[in-house]
Coordinates of C-alpha atoms in Angstrom, one line a residue:
M739 CA 10.0 -43.7 -38.9
S740 CA 7.9 -44.0 -35.7
Q741 CA 10.4 -46.4 -34.2
A742 CA 13.2 -43.9 -34.9
I743 CA 11.3 -41.1 -33.3
Q744 CA 10.7 -43.2 -30.2
K745 CA 14.4 -43.7 -29.7
T746 CA 15.2 -40.0 -29.4
L747 CA 16.5 -38.6 -26.1
R748 CA 13.3 -36.7 -25.5
D749 CA 11.3 -39.9 -25.5
S750 CA 13.5 -41.4 -22.8
A751 CA 12.1 -40.3 -19.4
A752 CA 15.6 -40.7 -17.8
M753 CA 17.2 -38.4 -20.4
R754 CA 14.3 -36.0 -20.4
W755 CA 14.6 -35.6 -16.6
T756 CA 18.4 -35.5 -16.8
A757 CA 18.1 -32.5 -19.1
L758 CA 15.7 -30.9 -16.6
L759 CA 18.1 -31.6 -13.7
L760 CA 21.0 -29.9 -15.5
L761 CA 18.9 -26.8 -16.1
A762 CA 17.6 -26.9 -12.5
L763 CA 21.1 -27.2 -11.0
A764 CA 22.3 -24.2 -13.0
M765 CA 19.4 -22.2 -11.7
F766 CA 20.1 -23.5 -8.2
C767 CA 23.5 -22.0 -8.4
S768 CA 22.2 -18.7 -9.7
Y769 CA 19.6 -18.5 -6.9
I770 CA 22.3 -18.9 -4.3
F771 CA 24.3 -16.0 -5.7
M772 CA 21.1 -13.9 -6.2
D773 CA 20.7 -13.7 -2.4
I774 CA 24.3 -14.3 -1.3
L775 CA 24.4 -11.0 0.8
S776 CA 20.8 -11.3 2.1
P777 CA 21.5 -13.3 5.3
I778 CA 24.5 -11.1 6.2
K779 CA 22.9 -7.7 5.8
D780 CA 23.9 -6.9 9.4
L781 CA 27.6 -7.8 8.6
M782 CA 27.5 -5.5 5.5
E783 CA 26.4 -2.7 7.7
T784 CA 29.0 -3.2 10.3
T785 CA 32.0 -4.1 8.1
R786 CA 31.3 -2.1 4.9
D787 CA 29.3 0.8 6.4
W788 CA 26.2 0.1 4.3
D789 CA 22.9 1.4 5.6
S790 CA 19.5 -0.1 4.6
T791 CA 19.2 2.3 1.7
A792 CA 22.6 1.3 0.3
F793 CA 21.8 -2.3 0.8
G794 CA 18.3 -2.0 -0.9
T795 CA 19.7 0.1 -3.8
M796 CA 22.4 -2.5 -4.4
Q797 CA 20.0 -5.4 -4.2
G798 CA 17.5 -3.7 -6.6
S799 CA 20.3 -3.0 -9.1
E800 CA 20.2 -6.7 -10.1
V801 CA 17.4 -6.0 -12.6
F802 CA 18.2 -2.4 -13.4
L803 CA 19.6 -3.0 -16.9
N804 CA 16.8 -5.5 -17.6
V805 CA 14.2 -2.8 -16.9
F806 CA 15.7 0.5 -18.1
A807 CA 18.1 -0.8 -20.8
F808 CA 15.4 -3.3 -22.0
F809 CA 17.9 -6.0 -21.8
L810 CA 15.2 -8.7 -21.2
I811 CA 13.7 -7.8 -24.5
F812 CA 17.1 -8.1 -26.2
A813 CA 17.5 -11.4 -24.3
G814 CA 14.3 -12.6 -25.9
I815 CA 15.5 -11.6 -29.3
I816 CA 18.9 -13.4 -28.8
L817 CA 16.9 -16.5 -27.7
D818 CA 14.8 -16.3 -30.8
K819 CA 17.7 -15.8 -33.1
M820 CA 20.3 -18.1 -31.5
G821 CA 18.3 -20.8 -29.8
V822 CA 18.4 -22.4 -26.4
R823 CA 21.9 -23.8 -26.5
F824 CA 23.8 -20.6 -27.3
T825 CA 21.7 -18.5 -25.0
A826 CA 22.2 -20.9 -22.1
I827 CA 26.0 -20.7 -22.4
L828 CA 25.9 -16.9 -22.8
S829 CA 23.7 -16.4 -19.8
A830 CA 26.0 -18.6 -17.6
V831 CA 29.1 -16.6 -18.8
V832 CA 27.4 -13.2 -18.2
M833 CA 26.3 -14.3 -14.7
L834 CA 29.9 -15.4 -13.8
V835 CA 31.4 -12.1 -15.1
G836 CA 29.0 -10.0 -13.0
A837 CA 29.6 -12.3 -9.9
V838 CA 33.3 -11.8 -10.1
I839 CA 32.9 -8.0 -10.2
K840 CA 30.6 -8.1 -7.2
W841 CA 33.1 -10.3 -5.3
Y842 CA 35.9 -7.9 -5.9
A843 CA 33.7 -4.9 -4.9
V844 CA 33.2 -6.3 -1.4
S845 CA 36.7 -7.7 -1.0
E846 CA 39.4 -6.3 1.2
S847 CA 41.5 -5.7 -2.0
F848 CA 39.0 -3.1 -3.2
M849 CA 39.2 -1.2 0.1
G850 CA 41.7 1.7 -0.1
S851 CA 42.3 1.1 -3.9
G852 CA 42.3 3.7 -6.6
L853 CA 39.1 2.1 -7.9
E854 CA 37.4 2.7 -4.6
Q855 CA 38.4 6.4 -4.7
W856 CA 37.0 6.6 -8.3
F857 CA 33.6 5.2 -7.3
T858 CA 33.6 7.5 -4.3
D859 CA 34.1 10.6 -6.5
N860 CA 31.9 9.5 -9.4
L861 CA 28.4 8.1 -10.2
N862 CA 26.9 10.5 -7.6
Y863 CA 24.7 12.1 -10.2
I864 CA 23.3 10.3 -13.3
P865 CA 21.5 12.7 -15.6
V866 CA 17.8 11.9 -16.4
F867 CA 17.8 8.9 -14.0
D868 CA 18.3 11.2 -11.0
E869 CA 15.5 13.5 -12.2
L870 CA 13.2 10.6 -12.6
G871 CA 14.2 9.2 -9.2
V872 CA 15.3 5.8 -10.6
S873 CA 19.1 6.1 -10.5
P874 CA 21.0 2.9 -9.3
F875 CA 23.4 5.2 -7.4
Y876 CA 23.1 8.2 -5.2
E877 CA 25.5 10.8 -3.6
G878 CA 26.9 9.3 -0.4
M879 CA 26.4 5.7 -1.4
P880 CA 29.5 3.6 -0.3
A881 CA 31.9 3.0 -3.2
S882 CA 31.8 -0.8 -2.5
A883 CA 28.0 -0.7 -2.8
K884 CA 28.2 1.2 -6.1
F885 CA 30.7 -1.2 -7.7
A886 CA 28.9 -4.2 -6.3
A887 CA 25.7 -2.8 -7.9
C888 CA 27.5 -2.6 -11.3
G889 CA 28.5 -6.3 -11.0
F890 CA 25.0 -7.3 -9.8
M891 CA 23.5 -5.5 -12.8
I892 CA 25.6 -7.7 -15.2
F893 CA 24.7 -10.8 -13.1
G894 CA 21.0 -9.9 -13.3
C895 CA 21.2 -9.7 -17.1
G896 CA 22.5 -13.2 -17.3
C897 CA 20.2 -14.5 -14.6
E898 CA 17.0 -13.3 -16.3
M899 CA 18.3 -14.5 -19.6
A900 CA 18.8 -17.9 -18.0
G901 CA 15.3 -17.8 -16.6
I902 CA 13.6 -17.4 -20.0
T903 CA 16.1 -19.9 -21.6
V904 CA 15.3 -22.6 -19.0
S905 CA 11.5 -22.1 -19.6
R906 CA 12.1 -22.6 -23.4
G907 CA 14.3 -25.6 -22.7
I908 CA 11.6 -27.3 -20.6
V909 CA 9.0 -26.6 -23.3
K910 CA 11.3 -28.2 -25.9
W911 CA 11.9 -31.4 -23.9
F912 CA 8.5 -31.7 -22.3
K913 CA 6.0 -30.4 -24.8
G914 CA 3.0 -32.7 -24.9
R915 CA 4.2 -34.4 -21.8
E916 CA 4.3 -33.5 -18.0
M917 CA 5.2 -29.9 -18.6
A918 CA 3.6 -28.3 -15.5
L919 CA 5.2 -31.0 -13.4
A920 CA 8.5 -30.3 -15.0
M921 CA 8.3 -26.5 -14.5
G922 CA 7.2 -27.0 -10.9
S923 CA 10.0 -29.5 -10.3
E924 CA 12.6 -27.2 -11.8
M925 CA 11.5 -24.3 -9.6
A926 CA 11.3 -26.5 -6.5
L927 CA 14.9 -27.7 -7.0
A928 CA 16.2 -24.3 -8.0
R929 CA 14.7 -22.8 -4.9
L930 CA 16.8 -25.0 -2.7
G931 CA 19.4 -22.4 -3.6
V932 CA 17.6 -20.0 -1.3
A933 CA 18.0 -22.4 1.6
T934 CA 21.6 -23.2 0.7
C935 CA 22.4 -19.5 0.6
M936 CA 20.8 -18.8 4.0
I937 CA 22.8 -21.6 5.6
F938 CA 26.2 -21.2 4.0
S939 CA 26.6 -17.5 3.3
P940 CA 26.8 -16.7 7.1
F941 CA 28.8 -19.9 7.6
F942 CA 31.6 -18.8 5.2
A943 CA 31.3 -15.2 6.4
R944 CA 32.1 -16.2 10.0
L945 CA 34.3 -19.2 9.3
G946 CA 37.2 -19.6 11.7
G947 CA 35.8 -16.9 14.1
Q948 CA 36.9 -14.1 11.8
V949 CA 34.3 -12.2 9.8
S950 CA 34.9 -11.9 6.1
V951 CA 31.9 -11.2 3.8
T952 CA 34.3 -11.8 0.8
R953 CA 34.3 -15.5 1.5
S954 CA 30.5 -15.7 1.2
V955 CA 30.6 -14.0 -2.2
A956 CA 33.5 -16.2 -3.3
F957 CA 31.4 -19.3 -2.5
G958 CA 28.7 -18.0 -4.9
V959 CA 31.3 -17.4 -7.6
V960 CA 32.6 -21.0 -7.4
L961 CA 29.0 -22.3 -7.7
L962 CA 28.4 -20.2 -10.8
C963 CA 31.5 -21.8 -12.3
I964 CA 29.7 -25.1 -11.7
A965 CA 26.6 -23.7 -13.3
L966 CA 28.6 -22.9 -16.4
I967 CA 29.7 -26.6 -16.6
M968 CA 26.1 -27.7 -16.2
T969 CA 25.0 -25.6 -19.2
I970 CA 27.9 -27.0 -21.3
V971 CA 26.7 -30.6 -20.5
Y972 CA 23.1 -29.5 -21.4
F973 CA 24.4 -28.0 -24.7
V974 CA 25.8 -31.4 -25.7
M975 CA 22.6 -33.2 -24.8
D976 CA 20.4 -30.7 -26.6
Y977 CA 22.7 -30.9 -29.7
K978 CA 22.4 -34.7 -29.8
L979 CA 18.6 -34.4 -29.5
D980 CA 18.5 -32.2 -32.6
A981 CA 20.9 -34.5 -34.4
Q982 CA 18.6 -37.4 -33.7
T983 CA 15.4 -35.7 -34.9
G984 CA 17.2 -34.2 -37.9
E985 CA 15.5 -30.8 -37.1
A986 CA 17.1 -27.4 -36.7
E987 CA 17.1 -26.1 -33.2
E988 CA 13.5 -25.0 -32.3
K989 CA 13.1 -21.2 -32.3
D990 CA 10.2 -18.9 -32.1
D991 CA 9.2 -16.5 -34.9
P992 CA 11.6 -13.5 -34.9
F993 CA 10.7 -10.7 -32.5
K994 CA 8.7 -7.9 -34.3
V995 CA 7.8 -4.5 -33.0
S996 CA 4.3 -5.1 -34.2
D997 CA 4.1 -8.0 -31.7
I998 CA 4.3 -5.6 -28.8
G999 CA 1.0 -3.9 -29.8
K1000 CA -0.7 -7.3 -30.3
I1001 CA 0.4 -8.4 -26.9
L1002 CA -0.3 -5.2 -25.0
S1003 CA -3.9 -5.1 -26.4
D1004 CA -4.5 -8.6 -24.9
S1005 CA -6.4 -8.3 -21.6
G1006 CA -5.2 -11.8 -20.6
F1007 CA -1.6 -10.7 -21.0
W1008 CA -2.1 -7.7 -18.6
I1009 CA -3.8 -9.8 -16.0
V1010 CA -0.9 -12.4 -16.0
A1011 CA 1.8 -9.7 -16.1
L1012 CA 0.3 -7.7 -13.2
L1013 CA -0.3 -10.8 -11.2
C1014 CA 3.3 -11.8 -11.8
V1015 CA 4.8 -8.4 -10.8
L1016 CA 2.6 -8.1 -7.7
Y1017 CA 3.2 -11.6 -6.4
Y1018 CA 6.9 -11.8 -7.1
S1019 CA 7.5 -8.3 -5.7
A1020 CA 6.1 -9.5 -2.4
I1021 CA 8.4 -12.5 -2.3
F1022 CA 11.9 -11.9 -3.8
P1023 CA 12.5 -8.5 -2.3
F1024 CA 11.3 -9.9 1.1
Q1025 CA 13.9 -12.7 0.9
K1026 CA 16.6 -10.1 0.8
Y1027 CA 15.5 -8.7 4.2
A1028 CA 13.9 -11.7 5.8
V1029 CA 16.9 -12.8 7.9
N1030 CA 17.4 -9.3 9.2
M1031 CA 13.6 -9.1 9.9
L1032 CA 13.8 -12.2 12.0
Q1033 CA 16.9 -10.9 13.8
C1034 CA 14.8 -7.8 14.8
N1035 CA 11.7 -9.7 15.9
L1036 CA 13.0 -12.9 17.6
T1037 CA 14.8 -13.2 21.0
L1038 CA 17.9 -15.1 20.0
T1039 CA 20.7 -16.1 22.4
L1040 CA 23.9 -17.4 20.9
P1041 CA 24.8 -20.9 22.0
E1042 CA 27.7 -21.3 24.4
E1043 CA 31.1 -21.0 22.8
G1044 CA 32.7 -24.4 22.2
S1045 CA 29.4 -26.3 22.2
F1046 CA 28.2 -28.4 19.3
W1047 CA 25.5 -25.9 18.5
A1048 CA 28.1 -23.1 18.1
S1049 CA 30.5 -25.2 16.0
S1050 CA 30.9 -25.2 12.2
E1051 CA 30.1 -28.9 12.0
V1052 CA 26.5 -28.3 13.0
T1053 CA 26.0 -26.3 9.8
I1054 CA 27.0 -29.2 7.6
V1055 CA 24.8 -31.6 9.6
Q1056 CA 21.8 -29.3 9.4
Y1057 CA 22.3 -28.9 5.6
V1058 CA 22.5 -32.7 5.1
I1059 CA 19.2 -33.0 7.0
M1060 CA 17.7 -30.3 4.8
L1061 CA 18.7 -32.3 1.7
V1062 CA 17.0 -35.4 3.2
V1063 CA 13.8 -33.3 3.7
A1064 CA 14.0 -32.1 0.1
A1065 CA 15.0 -35.4 -1.5
A1066 CA 12.6 -37.6 0.4
G1067 CA 9.7 -35.2 0.0
F1068 CA 10.4 -34.6 -3.7
A1069 CA 10.9 -38.4 -4.5
S1070 CA 7.6 -39.2 -2.8
N1071 CA 5.7 -37.5 -5.6
F1072 CA 6.9 -40.0 -8.1
Q1073 CA 6.2 -43.2 -6.2
K1074 CA 3.3 -45.4 -7.4
K1075 CA 3.5 -47.8 -4.4
L1076 CA 1.6 -46.2 -1.5
N1077 CA 3.8 -47.8 1.2
V1078 CA 7.0 -46.4 -0.4
K1079 CA 5.3 -43.0 -1.0
Y1080 CA 4.2 -42.6 2.7
T1081 CA 7.5 -43.9 4.0
L1082 CA 9.4 -41.2 2.1
L1083 CA 6.9 -38.6 3.3
G1084 CA 7.4 -39.8 6.9
I1085 CA 11.2 -39.5 6.5
S1086 CA 10.8 -36.0 5.0
I1087 CA 8.5 -34.8 7.8
A1088 CA 10.7 -36.3 10.5
A1089 CA 13.8 -34.7 9.0
L1090 CA 12.0 -31.4 8.7
I1091 CA 11.1 -31.5 12.5
T1092 CA 14.8 -32.4 13.2
Y1093 CA 16.0 -29.5 11.1
C1094 CA 13.7 -27.1 12.9
Y1095 CA 14.8 -28.3 16.3
M1096 CA 18.5 -27.7 15.2
G1097 CA 17.6 -24.2 14.0
Y1098 CA 16.1 -23.5 17.4
M1099 CA 19.1 -24.8 19.2
R1100 CA 21.5 -22.8 17.0
Q1101 CA 19.4 -19.6 17.7
S1102 CA 20.2 -18.6 14.1
A1103 CA 17.9 -16.4 12.1
E1104 CA 19.4 -17.5 8.8
S1105 CA 18.9 -21.2 9.5
I1106 CA 15.4 -20.5 10.6
F1107 CA 14.5 -18.7 7.3
A1108 CA 16.3 -21.5 5.4
V1109 CA 13.1 -23.6 5.8
F1110 CA 11.4 -21.2 3.3
P1111 CA 11.7 -23.4 0.2
L1112 CA 11.5 -26.8 1.9
L1113 CA 7.7 -27.2 1.8
A1114 CA 7.7 -25.8 -1.7
V1115 CA 10.1 -28.6 -2.8
L1116 CA 7.6 -31.1 -1.4
I1117 CA 4.3 -29.7 -2.8
T1118 CA 5.3 -27.9 -6.0
P1119 CA 5.5 -31.1 -8.0
I1120 CA 2.2 -32.2 -6.5
L1121 CA 0.6 -28.9 -7.6
G1122 CA 2.1 -29.1 -11.0
S1123 CA 0.8 -32.6 -11.5
Y1124 CA -2.6 -31.6 -10.2
V1125 CA -2.7 -28.7 -12.8
D1126 CA -1.7 -31.2 -15.5
H1127 CA -4.4 -33.7 -14.7
K1128 CA -7.1 -31.7 -12.8
G1129 CA -6.7 -28.0 -13.6
K1130 CA -7.9 -25.3 -11.2
A1131 CA -4.9 -23.0 -12.0
A1132 CA -6.8 -19.7 -11.4
S1133 CA -8.1 -21.0 -8.1
M1134 CA -4.6 -21.8 -7.0
L1135 CA -3.5 -18.3 -7.7
V1136 CA -6.2 -16.9 -5.5
L1137 CA -5.2 -19.3 -2.7
G1138 CA -1.6 -18.3 -3.1
S1139 CA -2.5 -14.6 -2.7
L1140 CA -4.5 -15.2 0.4
L1141 CA -1.6 -17.1 2.0
L1142 CA 0.8 -14.4 1.0
I1143 CA -1.4 -11.7 2.7
A1144 CA -1.8 -13.8 5.9
C1145 CA 2.0 -14.5 6.2
H1146 CA 3.2 -10.8 5.8
L1147 CA 0.6 -9.6 8.3
T1148 CA 1.6 -12.3 10.7
F1149 CA 5.3 -11.2 10.4
A1150 CA 4.2 -7.5 10.9
F1151 CA 1.8 -7.8 13.8
V1152 CA 1.9 -11.3 15.4
L1153 CA 5.6 -12.2 15.5
P1154 CA 6.6 -9.0 17.4
L1155 CA 4.2 -10.0 20.2
F1156 CA 6.3 -13.1 20.9
K1157 CA 9.7 -11.3 21.0
G1158 CA 10.1 -12.1 24.7
S1159 CA 9.3 -15.8 24.1
A1160 CA 12.2 -17.7 22.8
V1161 CA 10.2 -20.8 21.9
G1162 CA 6.9 -19.2 20.9
G1163 CA 8.5 -16.7 18.5
I1164 CA 10.5 -19.3 16.7
I1165 CA 7.5 -21.6 16.3
I1166 CA 5.4 -18.7 14.8
A1167 CA 8.4 -17.9 12.5
Y1168 CA 8.8 -21.5 11.3
V1169 CA 5.1 -22.0 10.6
T1170 CA 4.7 -18.7 8.8
I1171 CA 7.8 -19.2 6.7
L1172 CA 6.7 -22.7 5.7
V1173 CA 3.3 -21.4 4.7
L1174 CA 4.8 -18.5 2.7
G1175 CA 7.0 -21.0 0.9
S1176 CA 4.0 -23.2 0.0
S1177 CA 2.2 -20.0 -1.2
F1178 CA 5.2 -19.3 -3.4
S1179 CA 5.0 -22.8 -4.9
L1180 CA 1.5 -22.1 -6.2
V1181 CA 2.7 -19.6 -8.8
P1182 CA 5.1 -21.6 -11.0
A1183 CA 2.8 -24.6 -10.8
S1184 CA -0.3 -22.7 -12.0
L1185 CA 0.7 -19.3 -13.6
W1186 CA 3.4 -20.1 -16.1
P1187 CA 1.7 -23.2 -17.7
S1188 CA -1.4 -21.0 -18.1
V1189 CA 0.3 -18.3 -20.2
P1190 CA -0.1 -20.2 -23.5
K1191 CA -3.9 -20.3 -22.8
L1192 CA -4.0 -16.6 -22.4
V1193 CA -1.7 -15.3 -25.2
D1194 CA -1.7 -16.0 -28.9
A1195 CA 0.8 -18.8 -29.6
K1196 CA 2.4 -16.8 -32.4
V1197 CA 3.7 -14.2 -29.9
I1198 CA 4.3 -16.5 -26.9
G1199 CA 8.1 -15.9 -26.8
S1200 CA 7.7 -12.1 -26.9
A1201 CA 4.9 -12.3 -24.4
Y1202 CA 7.1 -14.2 -21.9
A1203 CA 9.9 -11.6 -22.4
L1204 CA 7.5 -8.7 -21.7
I1205 CA 6.1 -10.4 -18.7
F1206 CA 9.6 -10.9 -17.3
W1207 CA 10.4 -7.3 -18.1
I1208 CA 7.3 -6.0 -16.2
Q1209 CA 8.1 -8.4 -13.3
N1210 CA 11.6 -7.0 -13.1
I1211 CA 10.2 -3.5 -12.6
G1212 CA 8.9 -4.7 -9.2
L1213 CA 12.1 -6.6 -8.4
W1214 CA 14.0 -3.4 -9.0
L1215 CA 11.6 -1.1 -7.1
F1216 CA 10.7 -3.0 -4.0
P1217 CA 14.1 -3.8 -2.5
L1218 CA 14.9 -0.1 -2.9
L1219 CA 11.6 0.9 -1.3
I1220 CA 11.9 -1.5 1.6
G1221 CA 15.4 -0.1 2.4
K1222 CA 14.1 3.5 2.2
V1223 CA 11.1 2.8 4.3
L1224 CA 13.2 1.0 6.9
D1225 CA 15.6 4.0 7.2
A1226 CA 12.6 6.5 7.2
T1227 CA 10.7 4.6 10.0
N1228 CA 13.9 3.9 12.1
P1229 CA 15.7 7.2 12.0
D1230 CA 17.6 6.8 15.2
V1231 CA 18.4 3.1 15.1
T1232 CA 22.1 2.3 14.8
D1233 CA 21.9 -1.4 15.7
P1234 CA 21.0 -3.4 12.5
T1235 CA 19.2 -6.0 14.6
Q1236 CA 16.7 -3.5 16.2
F1237 CA 14.8 -2.2 13.2
D1238 CA 11.0 -2.1 13.2
Y1239 CA 9.8 -3.9 10.1
T1240 CA 6.0 -3.2 10.4
A1241 CA 5.7 -0.6 7.6
P1242 CA 7.7 -2.6 4.9
L1243 CA 5.7 -5.8 5.8
V1244 CA 2.3 -4.0 5.5
M1245 CA 3.5 -2.6 2.1
L1246 CA 4.2 -6.2 0.9
A1247 CA 0.8 -7.4 2.3
C1248 CA -0.9 -4.7 0.2
L1249 CA 0.8 -6.2 -2.9
G1250 CA -0.9 -9.5 -1.9
V1251 CA -4.3 -7.8 -1.7
A1252 CA -3.9 -6.4 -5.2
A1253 CA -2.8 -9.8 -6.4
L1254 CA -5.9 -11.4 -4.8
L1255 CA -8.2 -9.0 -6.5
L1256 CA -6.5 -9.7 -9.9
G1257 CA -6.8 -13.4 -9.3
L1258 CA -10.5 -13.0 -8.8
V1259 CA -10.8 -11.0 -11.9
L1260 CA -8.9 -13.7 -13.8
K1261 CA -11.4 -16.3 -12.6
V1262 CA -14.3 -14.1 -13.9
V1263 CA -12.5 -13.6 -17.3
D1264 CA -11.8 -17.3 -17.6
R1265 CA -15.4 -18.1 -16.9
K1266 CA -16.7 -15.6 -19.5
K1267 CA -14.2 -16.2 -22.3
H1268 CA -13.8 -20.0 -21.6
L1269 CA -10.0 -19.7 -21.6
G1270 CA -9.6 -23.1 -19.9
L1271 CA -7.5 -22.0 -17.0
E1272 CA -9.5 -24.3 -14.7
E1273 CA -9.2 -27.2 -17.1
P1274 CA -6.3 -29.7 -17.0
N1275 CA -3.3 -29.4 -19.3
I1276 CA -3.4 -33.1 -20.2
K1277 CA -6.7 -34.2 -21.7
E1278 CA -7.5 -37.7 -20.5

C-alpha cells in the first residue's frame, strides 16, 4: 500500500510543481488583465474622455459584486460543493466573459452604437446604492466606463473565485510539504503579470504609431483564453491524482451560517482580516495609478523618433531581459550547489541593472514601474522557505508594513523634489518601487500560511472566503477614493500628466501605519496565546 501511495502524482516533485505552474500561469494571465488599463490611464482620459473619478470608479468595480452581492461567499460555497476542478474551470470562463465585455466597451465599435446611448441614458441612479454612496455608476459617467465596469465586475467574480481555488489547489498538492514555499512561488510567478501588463499594454496601445486602447484589452482577452486552457490541463492532472489515490475530490465541510458567528467571534480572524484589507488596499489600488503617478513626478523626455529606444523592438528586448531577471533569480532559490546559486544570482542582478538602464533610456514610466514585482519574484520563495523552516511570520508582517509606509511617503514627498533631475528622479523611483515590491512579497509568504494557526480548522474554508470578502471591500473602496481625491485636489488640471499625487499617497501611507499597529498587536497575541506564528511550519 505504501509503495502505491508513493507513486501518486502528488509524491512526484516534478508533477507537484507542474500542477503549481499551471495554476500560477493561469493567475499570471488574470493579473495582466486586472491592470490592463492602469499603464494607459492618460490615454483613457484623452481618447475616451474619462476623468480620474471615472477611471477609479471603473477600476473599483472589479470587486463590486464580490462585496455587495456577497459573490465571494457564494464562490466559497461552490468550491466546497463542487471542488477545485469544477471551480477552476468555472472561474476561468467567468473571467473570460467579463473580459470580452470590457474589451467591447472600450472598442471603437461601441462608440456611437445604440448600446452606448443606452448606457448614457441609464444607470445614472441606482436606488439604495446611491443613498449609501456605494453605487458603481454615477450621473455623467462616460457610457464606455459604465459598460466596462459591468464587464470588470464579472471578471472580478471569476478572478477572486480563482484566487481561493488556487489556494485550495496548492493545499491539496502540497499539504505536509513545502506549502509556504509553494504559495510564495505561485504569487511571485503570478505577479510577473503586473510587469508584463506595464510593458505590453502601452506597447499594444501605441503599436504602429496609432493609438488604440482596444488593442491592449484584446491582448488581455487572448491571455485569458490561454488561462482557460491551463485550467483544463490542471483539471486532467487533478482528476488523475484522485483516480490514483482512490479518493473523492477533497472538499471542506459544507458552508453553514453558524460558521460565520464562530469565525467572527475569533480575535485571530479579525487581526488577519484587517491586516489583509489594510495591506492589500495600499498596494493593489496604487498599482492602478502608479504609472500615472510616475508620469506626474518624473522629468521624462521621449527618445528621438526613429532611434532604437523609440522602436517597438526595444519593448521585446526589455521584456526578455525581465524574464531573465525573474527566471535566474527564482531558480537560484532551488540550487544546492553554492557556485550555481551565486552564478544565477549574479546573472539576475546584472540583468536587472540592464533592464533599469533600458527603462531610463526609454524614458517610459510604465517600463520603470514594471520592475515592481521583480525583486518579489526573487525573494518571495526565499521568504516562504524561511517561514517553513525558521518561522518569524508575524515579524515579517511588521517589517512589510514599515517598508510600505516608507515607500508611499517617499513617493509623496521625496520623489517630487527630484522632478528636475532626469537621472536622480528615476533612481529614486527604481529603488522605491523595488523595495515596495519586496514589501509586497512578505505578505503571501507569511500571512496566508499563518491563517490555519489562527482559525479553527473546521471553518478554514469559510474563513478564507470571509477574509477575501473583507479584503475586497478595500479593493473596491480605495481605487474610487484615490480617483475622487485626485480630482478634488487637482480641480483645474486638464493635463493627465500634471496631477499632484501627495494626498492619495499620504492616505495609502496611513493604511500602512494601521497595518503596522495591527502587526504589533498580532505579535503580542501570538506571545500570549502561543499561536505559533513565530514557529516554523515544518517541524525538524
